[in-house]
Coordinates of N, CA and C in Angstrom, one line a residue:
X101 N 18.8 39.6 10.3 CA 19.5 38.3 10.0 C 18.9 37.2 10.9
X102 N 18.7 37.5 12.2 CA 18.2 36.5 13.1 C 16.8 36.1 12.7
X103 N 16.0 37.1 12.2 CA 14.6 36.8 11.8 C 14.6 35.9 10.6
X104 N 15.6 36.2 9.6 CA 15.7 35.4 8.4 C 16.0 33.9 8.8
X105 N 17.0 33.8 9.6 CA 17.4 32.4 10.0 C 16.3 31.7 10.7
X106 N 15.5 32.4 11.5 CA 14.4 31.8 12.3 C 13.4 31.3 11.3
X107 N 13.1 32.2 10.3 CA 12.1 31.8 9.3 C 12.5 30.6 8.5
X108 N 13.8 30.6 8.1 CA 14.3 29.5 7.3 C 14.2 28.2 8.2
X109 N 14.5 28.3 9.5 CA 14.4 27.1 10.3 C 13.0 26.6 10.4
X110 N 12.0 27.6 10.5 CA 10.6 27.2 10.6 C 10.1 26.5 9.3
X111 N 10.5 27.1 8.2 CA 10.0 26.5 6.9 C 10.8 25.3 6.4
X112 N 11.8 25.0 7.2 CA 12.6 23.8 6.8 C 11.8 22.6 7.4
X113 N 11.0 22.8 8.4 CA 10.2 21.6 8.9 C 9.4 20.9 7.9
X114 N 8.7 21.6 7.0 CA 7.9 20.9 6.0 C 8.7 20.0 5.1
X115 N 10.0 20.4 4.9 CA 10.9 19.6 4.1 C 11.2 18.3 4.8
X116 N 11.6 18.5 6.1 CA 11.9 17.3 6.9 C 10.7 16.4 7.0
X117 N 9.6 17.0 7.2 CA 8.4 16.1 7.3 C 8.1 15.4 6.1
X118 N 8.2 16.0 4.9 CA 8.0 15.4 3.6 C 9.0 14.2 3.4
X119 N 10.2 14.4 3.8 CA 11.2 13.3 3.7 C 10.8 12.1 4.6
X120 N 10.3 12.4 5.8 CA 9.9 11.3 6.8 C 8.7 10.6 6.2
X121 N 7.7 11.4 5.9 CA 6.4 10.8 5.3 C 6.7 10.0 4.0
X122 N 7.5 10.6 3.2 CA 7.8 9.9 1.9 C 8.6 8.6 2.1
X123 N 9.6 8.7 3.0 CA 10.4 7.5 3.3 C 9.5 6.4 3.9
X124 N 8.6 6.7 4.8 CA 7.6 5.7 5.3 C 6.7 5.2 4.3
X125 N 6.3 6.1 3.4 CA 5.4 5.7 2.3 C 6.1 4.7 1.4
X126 N 7.3 5.0 0.9 CA 8.0 4.1 0.0 C 8.4 2.8 0.7
X127 N 8.8 2.9 2.0 CA 9.2 1.7 2.7 C 8.0 0.7 2.8
X128 N 6.8 1.2 3.2 CA 5.7 0.3 3.3 C 5.3 -0.3 2.0
X129 N 5.3 0.4 0.9 CA 5.0 -0.1 -0.4 C 5.9 -1.2 -0.8
X130 N 7.2 -1.0 -0.6 CA 8.2 -2.0 -1.0 C 8.1 -3.3 -0.2
X131 N 7.9 -3.1 1.2 CA 7.7 -4.3 2.0 C 6.4 -5.1 1.6
X132 N 5.4 -4.3 1.3 CA 4.1 -5.0 0.9 C 4.3 -5.8 -0.3
X133 N 5.1 -5.3 -1.3 CA 5.3 -6.0 -2.5 C 6.0 -7.3 -2.3
X134 N 7.0 -7.3 -1.4 CA 7.8 -8.5 -1.2 C 7.1 -9.5 -0.2
X135 N 6.4 -9.1 0.8 CA 5.7 -10.0 1.6 C 4.4 -10.5 1.1
X136 N 4.0 -9.9 0.0 CA 2.7 -10.3 -0.6 C 2.7 -11.7 -1.2
X137 N 3.8 -12.3 -1.3 CA 3.9 -13.7 -1.8 C 3.3 -14.7 -0.8
X138 N 3.2 -14.3 0.5 CA 2.6 -15.2 1.5 C 1.1 -15.0 1.5
X139 N 0.4 -16.2 1.6 CA -1.0 -16.2 1.7 C -1.3 -16.7 3.1
X140 N -2.1 -15.9 3.9 CA -2.4 -16.3 5.3 C -4.0 -16.4 5.5
X141 N -4.3 -17.3 6.4 CA -5.7 -17.5 6.7 C -6.1 -16.6 7.9
X142 N -7.0 -15.7 7.6 CA -7.3 -14.6 8.6 C -8.0 -15.3 9.8
X143 N -8.9 -16.2 9.6 CA -9.7 -16.7 10.7 C -8.8 -17.5 11.7
X144 N -7.9 -18.3 11.1 CA -7.0 -19.1 12.0 C -6.0 -18.2 12.6
X145 N -5.6 -17.1 12.0 CA -4.6 -16.2 12.6 C -5.1 -15.6 13.8
X146 N -6.4 -15.3 13.9 CA -7.0 -14.6 15.0 C -7.7 -15.7 15.9
X147 N -7.5 -17.0 15.6 CA -8.1 -18.0 16.5 C -9.5 -18.4 16.3
X148 N -10.0 -18.2 15.1 CA -11.4 -18.5 14.8 C -11.5 -19.7 13.8
X149 N -12.6 -20.3 13.8 CA -12.9 -21.4 12.8 C -13.2 -20.7 11.4
X150 N -12.8 -21.4 10.3 CA -13.1 -20.8 9.0 C -14.5 -20.4 8.8
X151 N -14.8 -19.3 8.2 CA -16.1 -18.8 8.0 C -16.8 -19.6 6.9
X152 N -16.1 -20.1 5.9 CA -16.6 -20.8 4.8 C -17.6 -20.0 4.0
X153 N -17.2 -18.8 3.6 CA -18.1 -17.9 2.9 C -18.5 -18.4 1.5
X154 N -19.6 -18.0 1.0 CA -20.1 -18.4 -0.3 C -20.4 -17.1 -1.1
X155 N -19.8 -16.9 -2.2 CA -20.0 -15.6 -2.9 C -19.7 -15.9 -4.4
X156 N -20.6 -15.5 -5.3 CA -20.5 -15.7 -6.7 C -20.2 -17.2 -7.0
X157 N -21.0 -18.0 -6.4 CA -20.9 -19.5 -6.6 C -19.5 -20.0 -6.2
X158 N -18.7 -19.3 -5.4 CA -17.4 -19.7 -4.9 C -17.5 -19.8 -3.4
X159 N -16.8 -20.7 -2.8 CA -16.7 -20.8 -1.4 C -15.3 -21.0 -0.9
X160 N -15.1 -20.6 0.4 CA -13.7 -20.7 0.9 C -13.6 -20.0 2.2
X161 N -12.4 -20.0 2.7 CA -12.1 -19.2 3.9 C -11.5 -17.9 3.6
X162 N -11.3 -17.1 4.6 CA -10.8 -15.7 4.3 C -9.2 -15.8 4.2
X163 N -8.7 -15.9 3.0 CA -7.3 -16.0 2.8 C -6.9 -14.7 2.0
X164 N -5.8 -14.1 2.5 CA -5.3 -12.9 1.9 C -3.8 -12.9 1.8
X165 N -3.3 -12.1 0.9 CA -1.8 -12.0 0.8 C -1.4 -11.1 2.0
X166 N -0.2 -11.4 2.5 CA 0.3 -10.6 3.6 C 0.5 -9.1 3.3
X167 N 0.5 -8.8 2.0 CA 0.6 -7.4 1.7 C -0.6 -6.5 2.1
X168 N -1.7 -7.2 2.4 CA -2.9 -6.4 2.8 C -2.7 -5.8 4.2
X169 N -1.6 -6.3 4.9 CA -1.3 -5.7 6.2 C -0.8 -4.2 6.1
X170 N -0.2 -4.0 4.9 CA 0.5 -2.7 4.7 C -0.1 -1.8 3.7
X171 N -0.8 -2.3 2.7 CA -1.4 -1.5 1.7 C -2.4 -0.5 2.2
X172 N -3.3 -0.8 3.2 CA -4.2 0.2 3.8 C -3.4 1.4 4.4
X173 N -2.2 1.0 5.0 CA -1.4 2.1 5.6 C -0.8 3.0 4.5
X174 N -0.4 2.4 3.4 CA 0.1 3.2 2.2 C -1.0 4.2 1.8
X175 N -2.2 3.7 1.7 CA -3.3 4.6 1.2 C -3.6 5.7 2.3
X176 N -3.5 5.4 3.6 CA -3.7 6.4 4.6 C -2.5 7.4 4.5
X177 N -1.3 6.9 4.3 CA -0.2 7.8 4.1 C -0.4 8.7 2.9
X178 N -1.0 8.2 1.8 CA -1.4 9.0 0.7 C -2.3 10.2 1.0
X179 N -3.3 9.9 1.9 CA -4.2 11.0 2.2 C -3.5 12.0 3.1
X180 N -2.6 11.6 4.0 CA -1.9 12.5 4.9 C -1.0 13.4 4.0
X181 N -0.3 12.8 3.1 CA 0.6 13.6 2.3 C -0.2 14.5 1.4
X182 N -1.3 14.0 0.9 CA -2.2 14.8 0.0 C -2.7 16.0 0.7
X183 N -3.0 15.8 2.0 CA -3.6 16.9 2.8 C -2.6 18.1 2.9
X184 N -1.3 17.8 3.0 CA -0.3 18.9 3.3 C 0.5 19.3 2.1
X185 N 0.7 18.3 1.1 CA 1.6 18.6 0.0 C 0.9 18.5 -1.3
X186 N -0.4 18.2 -1.3 CA -1.2 18.2 -2.6 C -0.9 17.1 -3.5
X187 N -1.5 17.2 -4.7 CA -1.4 16.1 -5.7 C 0.0 15.9 -6.2
X188 N 0.7 17.0 -6.4 CA 2.1 16.9 -6.9 C 3.0 16.1 -6.0
X189 N 2.8 16.3 -4.7 CA 3.6 15.6 -3.7 C 3.3 14.1 -3.8
X190 N 2.0 13.7 -3.8 CA 1.7 12.3 -3.8 C 2.1 11.7 -5.2
X191 N 1.9 12.4 -6.3 CA 2.2 11.8 -7.6 C 3.7 11.6 -7.7
X192 N 4.5 12.5 -7.2 CA 6.0 12.4 -7.2 C 6.4 11.1 -6.4
X193 N 5.8 10.9 -5.2 CA 6.2 9.8 -4.4 C 5.6 8.5 -5.0
X194 N 4.5 8.5 -5.7 CA 3.9 7.3 -6.3 C 4.8 6.8 -7.5
X195 N 5.2 7.8 -8.3 CA 6.1 7.4 -9.5 C 7.4 7.0 -9.0
X196 N 7.9 7.6 -7.9 CA 9.2 7.2 -7.4 C 9.1 5.8 -6.8
X197 N 8.0 5.5 -6.1 CA 7.9 4.2 -5.5 C 7.8 3.1 -6.6
X198 N 7.0 3.4 -7.6 CA 6.9 2.4 -8.7 C 8.3 2.1 -9.3
X199 N 9.1 3.1 -9.5 CA 10.4 3.0 -10.1 C 11.3 2.1 -9.1
X200 N 11.2 2.4 -7.8 CA 12.0 1.7 -6.9 C 11.5 0.3 -6.7
X201 N 10.3 0.0 -6.9 CA 9.8 -1.4 -6.8 C 10.3 -2.2 -8.0
X202 N 10.3 -1.6 -9.2 CA 10.9 -2.2 -10.4 C 12.4 -2.5 -10.1
X203 N 13.1 -1.5 -9.6 CA 14.5 -1.6 -9.3 C 14.8 -2.7 -8.3
X204 N 13.9 -2.8 -7.3 CA 14.1 -3.8 -6.3 C 13.9 -5.2 -6.8
X205 N 12.9 -5.4 -7.7 CA 12.6 -6.7 -8.3 C 13.7 -7.1 -9.3
X206 N 14.2 -6.1 -10.0 CA 15.3 -6.4 -10.9 C 16.5 -7.0 -10.2
X207 N 16.8 -6.4 -9.0 CA 18.0 -7.0 -8.3 C 17.6 -8.3 -7.6
X208 N 16.3 -8.5 -7.3 CA 15.9 -9.8 -6.7 C 16.1 -10.9 -7.8
X209 N 15.7 -10.6 -9.0 CA 15.9 -11.6 -10.1 C 17.4 -11.8 -10.4
X210 N 18.2 -10.7 -10.3 CA 19.6 -10.9 -10.5 C 20.2 -11.8 -9.4
X211 N 19.7 -11.6 -8.1 CA 20.2 -12.4 -7.0 C 19.8 -13.9 -7.2
X212 N 18.6 -14.1 -7.8 CA 18.2 -15.5 -8.1 C 19.2 -16.2 -9.1
X213 N 19.6 -15.4 -10.1 CA 20.5 -16.0 -11.1 C 21.9 -16.3 -10.6
X214 N 22.3 -15.7 -9.5 CA 23.6 -16.0 -9.0 C 23.7 -17.5 -8.6
X215 N 24.8 -18.1 -8.9 CA 25.0 -19.5 -8.6 C 25.2 -19.7 -7.1
X216 N 24.4 -20.4 -6.4 CA 24.5 -20.5 -4.9 C 25.7 -21.4 -4.5
X217 N 26.3 -21.0 -3.4 CA 27.4 -21.8 -2.8 C 26.8 -23.2 -2.4
X218 N 27.5 -24.3 -2.8 CA 26.9 -25.6 -2.5 C 26.5 -25.9 -1.1
X219 N 27.3 -25.4 -0.1 CA 27.0 -25.6 1.3 C 25.7 -24.8 1.7
X220 N 25.4 -23.7 1.0 CA 24.3 -22.9 1.4 C 23.0 -23.5 1.1
X221 N 22.9 -24.3 0.0 CA 21.7 -24.9 -0.5 C 21.0 -25.7 0.6
X222 N 21.7 -26.5 1.3 CA 21.1 -27.4 2.3 C 21.3 -26.9 3.8
X223 N 21.7 -25.6 3.9 CA 22.1 -25.2 5.3 C 20.9 -25.2 6.2
X224 N 19.6 -25.1 5.7 CA 18.4 -25.1 6.5 C 17.6 -26.4 6.4
X225 N 18.3 -27.4 6.0 CA 17.6 -28.7 5.8 C 17.0 -29.2 7.1
X226 N 17.7 -29.0 8.2 CA 17.2 -29.5 9.5 C 16.0 -28.7 10.0
X227 N 15.8 -27.6 9.4 CA 14.6 -26.7 9.7 C 13.5 -26.9 8.7
X228 N 13.5 -27.9 7.9 CA 12.5 -28.2 6.9 C 12.6 -27.5 5.6
X229 N 13.8 -26.9 5.3 CA 14.0 -26.3 4.0 C 15.1 -27.0 3.3
X230 N 14.9 -28.0 2.5 CA 15.9 -28.8 1.9 C 16.7 -28.1 0.8
X231 N 16.1 -27.1 0.2 CA 16.8 -26.4 -0.9 C 16.6 -24.9 -0.8
X232 N 17.6 -24.2 -0.3 CA 17.5 -22.8 0.0 C 17.4 -22.0 -1.3
X233 N 18.0 -22.5 -2.4 CA 17.9 -21.8 -3.7 C 16.5 -21.8 -4.2
X234 N 15.8 -23.0 -4.1 CA 14.5 -23.1 -4.6 C 13.5 -22.2 -3.7
X235 N 13.8 -22.2 -2.4 CA 13.0 -21.4 -1.5 C 13.2 -19.9 -1.8
X236 N 14.4 -19.5 -2.0 CA 14.7 -18.1 -2.3 C 14.1 -17.7 -3.6
X237 N 14.1 -18.5 -4.6 CA 13.5 -18.2 -5.9 C 12.0 -18.1 -5.8
X238 N 11.4 -19.0 -5.0 CA 9.9 -19.0 -4.8 C 9.4 -17.8 -4.1
X239 N 10.2 -17.3 -3.2 CA 9.8 -16.1 -2.4 C 10.0 -14.8 -3.2
X240 N 11.2 -14.7 -3.7 CA 11.6 -13.4 -4.4 C 11.3 -13.4 -5.9
X241 N 11.1 -14.5 -6.5 CA 10.9 -14.6 -7.9 C 9.4 -14.5 -8.3
X242 N 8.7 -13.5 -7.9 CA 7.3 -13.4 -8.2 C 7.1 -13.3 -9.7
X243 N 6.0 -13.8 -10.2 CA 5.7 -13.8 -11.6 C 5.6 -12.3 -12.2
X244 N 5.9 -12.2 -13.4 CA 5.8 -10.9 -14.1 C 4.4 -10.3 -14.1
X245 N 3.4 -11.2 -14.3 CA 2.0 -10.8 -14.3 C 1.6 -10.2 -13.0
X246 N 2.1 -10.8 -11.9 CA 1.7 -10.4 -10.6 C 2.4 -9.0 -10.3
X247 N 3.7 -8.9 -10.7 CA 4.4 -7.6 -10.5 C 3.7 -6.5 -11.3
X248 N 3.4 -6.8 -12.6 CA 2.8 -5.8 -13.5 C 1.4 -5.4 -12.9
X249 N 0.6 -6.4 -12.5 CA -0.7 -6.1 -12.0 C -0.7 -5.3 -10.8
X250 N 0.3 -5.6 -9.9 CA 0.4 -4.8 -8.6 C 0.8 -3.4 -8.9
X251 N 1.8 -3.2 -9.8 CA 2.3 -1.8 -10.1 C 1.2 -1.0 -10.7
X252 N 0.5 -1.6 -11.7 CA -0.5 -0.8 -12.4 C -1.7 -0.5 -11.5
X253 N -2.1 -1.4 -10.7 CA -3.2 -1.2 -9.7 C -2.8 -0.1 -8.7
X254 N -1.5 -0.2 -8.3 CA -1.0 0.8 -7.3 C -1.1 2.2 -7.9
X255 N -0.6 2.4 -9.1 CA -0.5 3.7 -9.7 C -2.0 4.2 -10.1
X256 N -2.8 3.4 -10.6 CA -4.2 3.8 -10.9 C -4.9 4.1 -9.6
X257 N -4.7 3.3 -8.6 CA -5.4 3.6 -7.3 C -4.9 4.9 -6.7
X258 N -3.6 5.2 -6.8 CA -3.1 6.5 -6.3 C -3.6 7.7 -7.0
X259 N -3.7 7.6 -8.3 CA -4.2 8.7 -9.1 C -5.7 9.0 -8.8
X260 N -6.4 7.9 -8.6 CA -7.9 8.1 -8.3 C -8.0 8.7 -6.9
X261 N -7.2 8.2 -6.0 CA -7.2 8.6 -4.6 C -6.9 10.1 -4.4
X262 N -5.8 10.6 -5.0 CA -5.5 12.0 -4.9 C -6.5 12.9 -5.6
X263 N -7.0 12.4 -6.7 CA -7.9 13.3 -7.5 C -9.2 13.4 -6.7
X264 N -9.8 12.3 -6.2 CA -11.0 12.3 -5.5 C -10.9 13.1 -4.1
X265 N -9.7 12.9 -3.5 CA -9.4 13.6 -2.2 C -9.5 15.1 -2.4
X266 N -8.8 15.6 -3.5 CA -8.8 17.1 -3.7 C -10.2 17.6 -4.2
X267 N -10.9 16.7 -4.9 CA -12.3 17.1 -5.3 C -13.2 17.3 -4.1
X268 N -13.2 16.4 -3.2 CA -14.0 16.5 -2.0 C -13.5 17.7 -1.2
X269 N -12.2 17.9 -1.1 CA -11.7 19.1 -0.4 C -12.2 20.4 -0.9
X270 N -12.2 20.5 -2.3 CA -12.7 21.7 -2.9 C -14.2 22.0 -2.6
X271 N -14.9 20.9 -2.5 CA -16.4 21.0 -2.2 C -16.7 21.3 -0.8
X272 N -15.9 20.7 0.2 CA -16.2 20.8 1.6 C -15.3 21.8 2.3
X273 N -14.2 22.2 1.7 CA -13.3 23.0 2.4 C -12.4 22.2 3.3
X274 N -12.1 22.8 4.5 CA -11.3 22.2 5.5 C -12.1 21.2 6.4
X275 N -13.4 21.2 6.2 CA -14.2 20.3 7.0 C -14.2 18.9 6.5
X276 N -14.7 18.0 7.4 CA -14.9 16.6 7.0 C -13.6 15.9 6.5
X277 N -12.6 16.0 7.3 CA -11.4 15.3 7.0 C -11.7 13.8 6.7
X278 N -12.5 13.2 7.6 CA -12.8 11.8 7.5 C -13.4 11.4 6.1
X279 N -14.2 12.4 5.6 CA -14.9 12.1 4.3 C -13.9 12.1 3.1
X280 N -13.1 13.1 3.1 CA -12.1 13.1 1.9 C -11.0 12.0 2.1
X281 N -10.7 11.7 3.3 CA -9.6 10.7 3.5 C -10.2 9.3 3.3
X282 N -11.2 8.9 4.1 CA -11.7 7.6 4.1 C -12.5 7.4 2.8
X283 N -13.2 8.4 2.3 CA -14.0 8.2 1.1 C -13.1 8.0 -0.1
X284 N -12.1 8.8 -0.3 CA -11.2 8.6 -1.4 C -10.4 7.2 -1.3
X285 N -10.1 6.8 -0.1 CA -9.4 5.5 0.1 C -10.4 4.4 -0.3
X286 N -11.6 4.4 0.1 CA -12.6 3.3 -0.2 C -12.7 3.2 -1.7
X287 N -12.8 4.3 -2.4 CA -12.9 4.2 -3.9 C -11.7 3.7 -4.5
X288 N -10.5 4.2 -4.1 CA -9.3 3.8 -4.7 C -8.9 2.3 -4.4
X289 N -9.3 1.9 -3.2 CA -9.0 0.5 -2.8 C -9.9 -0.4 -3.6
X290 N -11.1 0.0 -3.9 CA -12.0 -0.8 -4.8 C -11.3 -1.1 -6.1
X291 N -10.9 0.0 -6.7 CA -10.2 -0.1 -8.0 C -9.0 -1.0 -7.9
X292 N -8.1 -0.7 -6.9 CA -6.9 -1.4 -6.7 C -7.1 -2.9 -6.5
X293 N -8.1 -3.3 -5.7 CA -8.4 -4.7 -5.4 C -8.7 -5.5 -6.7
X294 N -9.5 -4.9 -7.6 CA -9.9 -5.7 -8.8 C -8.9 -5.6 -9.9
X295 N -8.3 -4.5 -10.1 CA -7.3 -4.3 -11.2 C -6.2 -5.3 -11.0
X296 N -5.6 -5.4 -9.8 CA -4.4 -6.3 -9.6 C -4.8 -7.7 -9.9
X297 N -6.0 -8.1 -9.4 CA -6.4 -9.5 -9.6 C -6.7 -9.8 -11.1
X298 N -7.3 -8.8 -11.8 CA -7.6 -9.0 -13.2 C -6.4 -9.2 -14.0
X299 N -5.4 -8.3 -13.8 CA -4.2 -8.4 -14.6 C -3.4 -9.6 -14.3
X300 N -3.2 -9.9 -13.0 CA -2.4 -11.0 -12.5 C -3.0 -12.4 -12.7
X301 N -4.3 -12.5 -12.6 CA -4.8 -13.8 -12.5 C -5.9 -14.1 -13.6
X302 N -6.5 -13.1 -14.2 CA -7.4 -13.3 -15.3 C -6.7 -13.2 -16.6
X303 N -6.0 -12.1 -16.8 CA -5.2 -12.0 -18.1 C -4.0 -12.8 -18.0
X304 N -3.4 -13.1 -16.8 CA -2.2 -13.9 -16.6 C -2.5 -15.3 -16.9
X305 N -1.4 -16.1 -16.8 CA -1.5 -17.5 -17.2 C -2.5 -18.4 -16.4
X306 N -2.9 -18.0 -15.2 CA -3.9 -18.8 -14.5 C -5.3 -18.8 -15.0
X307 N -5.7 -17.7 -15.7 CA -7.0 -17.5 -16.4 C -8.1 -17.8 -15.4
X308 N -8.2 -17.1 -14.3 CA -9.3 -17.3 -13.4 C -10.7 -17.1 -14.1
X309 N -11.7 -17.8 -13.6 CA -13.0 -17.6 -14.1 C -13.6 -16.2 -13.6
X310 N -14.6 -15.7 -14.2 CA -15.2 -14.4 -13.8 C -15.7 -14.5 -12.3
X311 N -16.4 -15.7 -12.0 CA -16.9 -15.8 -10.7 C -15.8 -15.8 -9.6
X312 N -14.7 -16.5 -9.9 CA -13.6 -16.6 -8.9 C -13.0 -15.2 -8.8
X313 N -12.8 -14.5 -9.9 CA -12.3 -13.1 -9.9 C -13.1 -12.2 -9.0
X314 N -14.4 -12.2 -9.2 CA -15.3 -11.4 -8.5 C -15.4 -11.7 -7.0
X315 N -15.4 -13.0 -6.7 CA -15.5 -13.5 -5.3 C -14.2 -13.1 -4.5
X316 N -13.1 -13.4 -5.1 CA -11.8 -13.0 -4.4 C -11.6 -11.5 -4.3
X317 N -12.0 -10.8 -5.4 CA -11.8 -9.3 -5.3 C -12.8 -8.7 -4.3
X318 N -14.0 -9.2 -4.2 CA -15.0 -8.7 -3.2 C -14.5 -8.9 -1.8
X319 N -14.0 -10.1 -1.5 CA -13.6 -10.4 -0.2 C -12.4 -9.6 0.2
X320 N -11.4 -9.4 -0.7 CA -10.2 -8.6 -0.5 C -10.6 -7.1 -0.3
X321 N -11.6 -6.6 -1.1 CA -12.0 -5.2 -0.9 C -12.7 -5.0 0.4
X322 N -13.5 -6.0 0.8 CA -14.2 -5.8 2.1 C -13.2 -5.7 3.2
X323 N -12.2 -6.5 3.2 CA -11.2 -6.5 4.2 C -10.5 -5.1 4.2
X324 N -10.0 -4.7 3.0 CA -9.3 -3.4 2.9 C -10.2 -2.2 3.4
X325 N -11.5 -2.3 3.0 CA -12.4 -1.2 3.4 C -12.6 -1.2 4.9
X326 N -12.7 -2.3 5.5 CA -12.9 -2.3 7.0 C -11.6 -1.7 7.6
X327 N -10.5 -2.1 7.2 CA -9.2 -1.6 7.8 C -9.1 -0.1 7.5
X328 N -9.5 0.4 6.3 CA -9.5 1.8 6.1 C -10.4 2.6 7.0
X329 N -11.6 2.1 7.3 CA -12.5 2.7 8.2 C -11.9 2.7 9.6
X330 N -11.3 1.6 10.0 CA -10.8 1.5 11.4 C -9.6 2.4 11.6
X331 N -8.9 2.8 10.5 CA -7.7 3.6 10.6 C -8.1 5.1 10.5
X332 N -9.3 5.4 10.3 CA -9.7 6.9 10.3 C -9.3 7.7 11.5
X333 N -9.5 7.1 12.7 CA -9.0 7.9 13.9 C -7.5 8.2 13.8
X334 N -6.7 7.3 13.2 CA -5.3 7.4 13.1 C -5.0 8.7 12.3
X335 N -5.8 8.9 11.2 CA -5.6 10.1 10.4 C -5.7 11.3 11.2
X336 N -6.7 11.4 12.0 CA -7.0 12.6 12.9 C -5.8 12.8 13.9
X337 N -5.3 11.7 14.4 CA -4.2 11.8 15.4 C -2.9 12.3 14.7
X338 N -2.6 11.8 13.5 CA -1.5 12.2 12.8 C -1.6 13.7 12.3
X339 N -2.9 14.0 11.9 CA -3.2 15.4 11.4 C -2.9 16.3 12.6
X340 N -3.4 16.0 13.8 CA -3.2 16.9 14.9 C -1.7 17.0 15.3
X341 N -1.0 15.9 15.2 CA 0.5 16.0 15.5 C 1.2 16.8 14.5
X342 N 0.9 16.7 13.2 CA 1.5 17.5 12.2 C 1.2 19.0 12.3
X343 N 0.0 19.3 12.7 CA -0.4 20.7 12.9 C 0.5 21.3 14.0
X344 N 0.7 20.5 15.1 CA 1.5 20.9 16.2 C 2.9 21.1 15.8
X345 N 3.4 20.1 15.0 CA 4.8 20.1 14.6 C 5.2 21.2 13.7
X346 N 4.3 21.5 12.8 CA 4.6 22.6 11.8 C 4.2 23.9 12.3
X347 N 3.3 24.0 13.3 CA 2.6 25.2 13.6 C 1.4 25.4 12.7
X348 N 0.3 25.7 13.3 CA -1.0 25.8 12.5 C -0.9 26.7 11.3
X349 N -0.2 27.8 11.4 CA -0.1 28.7 10.3 C 0.7 28.1 9.1
X350 N 1.8 27.5 9.4 CA 2.6 26.8 8.4 C 1.8 25.7 7.8
X351 N 1.1 24.9 8.6 CA 0.4 23.7 8.2 C -0.7 24.1 7.2
X352 N -1.4 25.2 7.4 CA -2.4 25.7 6.4 C -1.8 26.1 5.1

């Protein structure tokens, strides 16, 4: 009996770990969706003068949505979950996340439709926000084309990531964690970067030109790719911690 209880306690750790990793995965994706409405200047944020890049006959500074702070972490989490729980685990969390994002935006739109209290509308006027209702709607009322593009790009990127990750793993075995993790992320991030822009801004009402679409997509992918490479050591650290937490035999 004691042996059975001990084994149950040992094999319960993978369940707890999946809940923690899954919760962190979903939380990051949800936050990235909502903060993505803000566009920030990378050069000025880190105290540099604008680079004024020129690409595909387009020029500008390095401006990104705030969501790029978290999406690379989501894709790293994808690789970690894929390493220990396989494609079924990642796909389950991906579909769950997509459903929860839709659920969250549905209630955001419902909150926008609520009639604001008169005193609340001007409560932040002294801080430069004369109309809180308009500000709330601008922040949480993202366009349907942007939401659709983001969701489709997320799901397509996830499917490509988990498939390529497992393909590289079958070829190389347990070796080259960096190759299957970073390699699959670089490919999936490439697809993600261009799909979301194409749906949201080319097919959407803004009708971006091809040159603008390619320029912005390339700059965004370059940033995401750099972050993915820089996060590779983090994957090894998390991998080592999980092996220790689960015990190497259970981890395998």
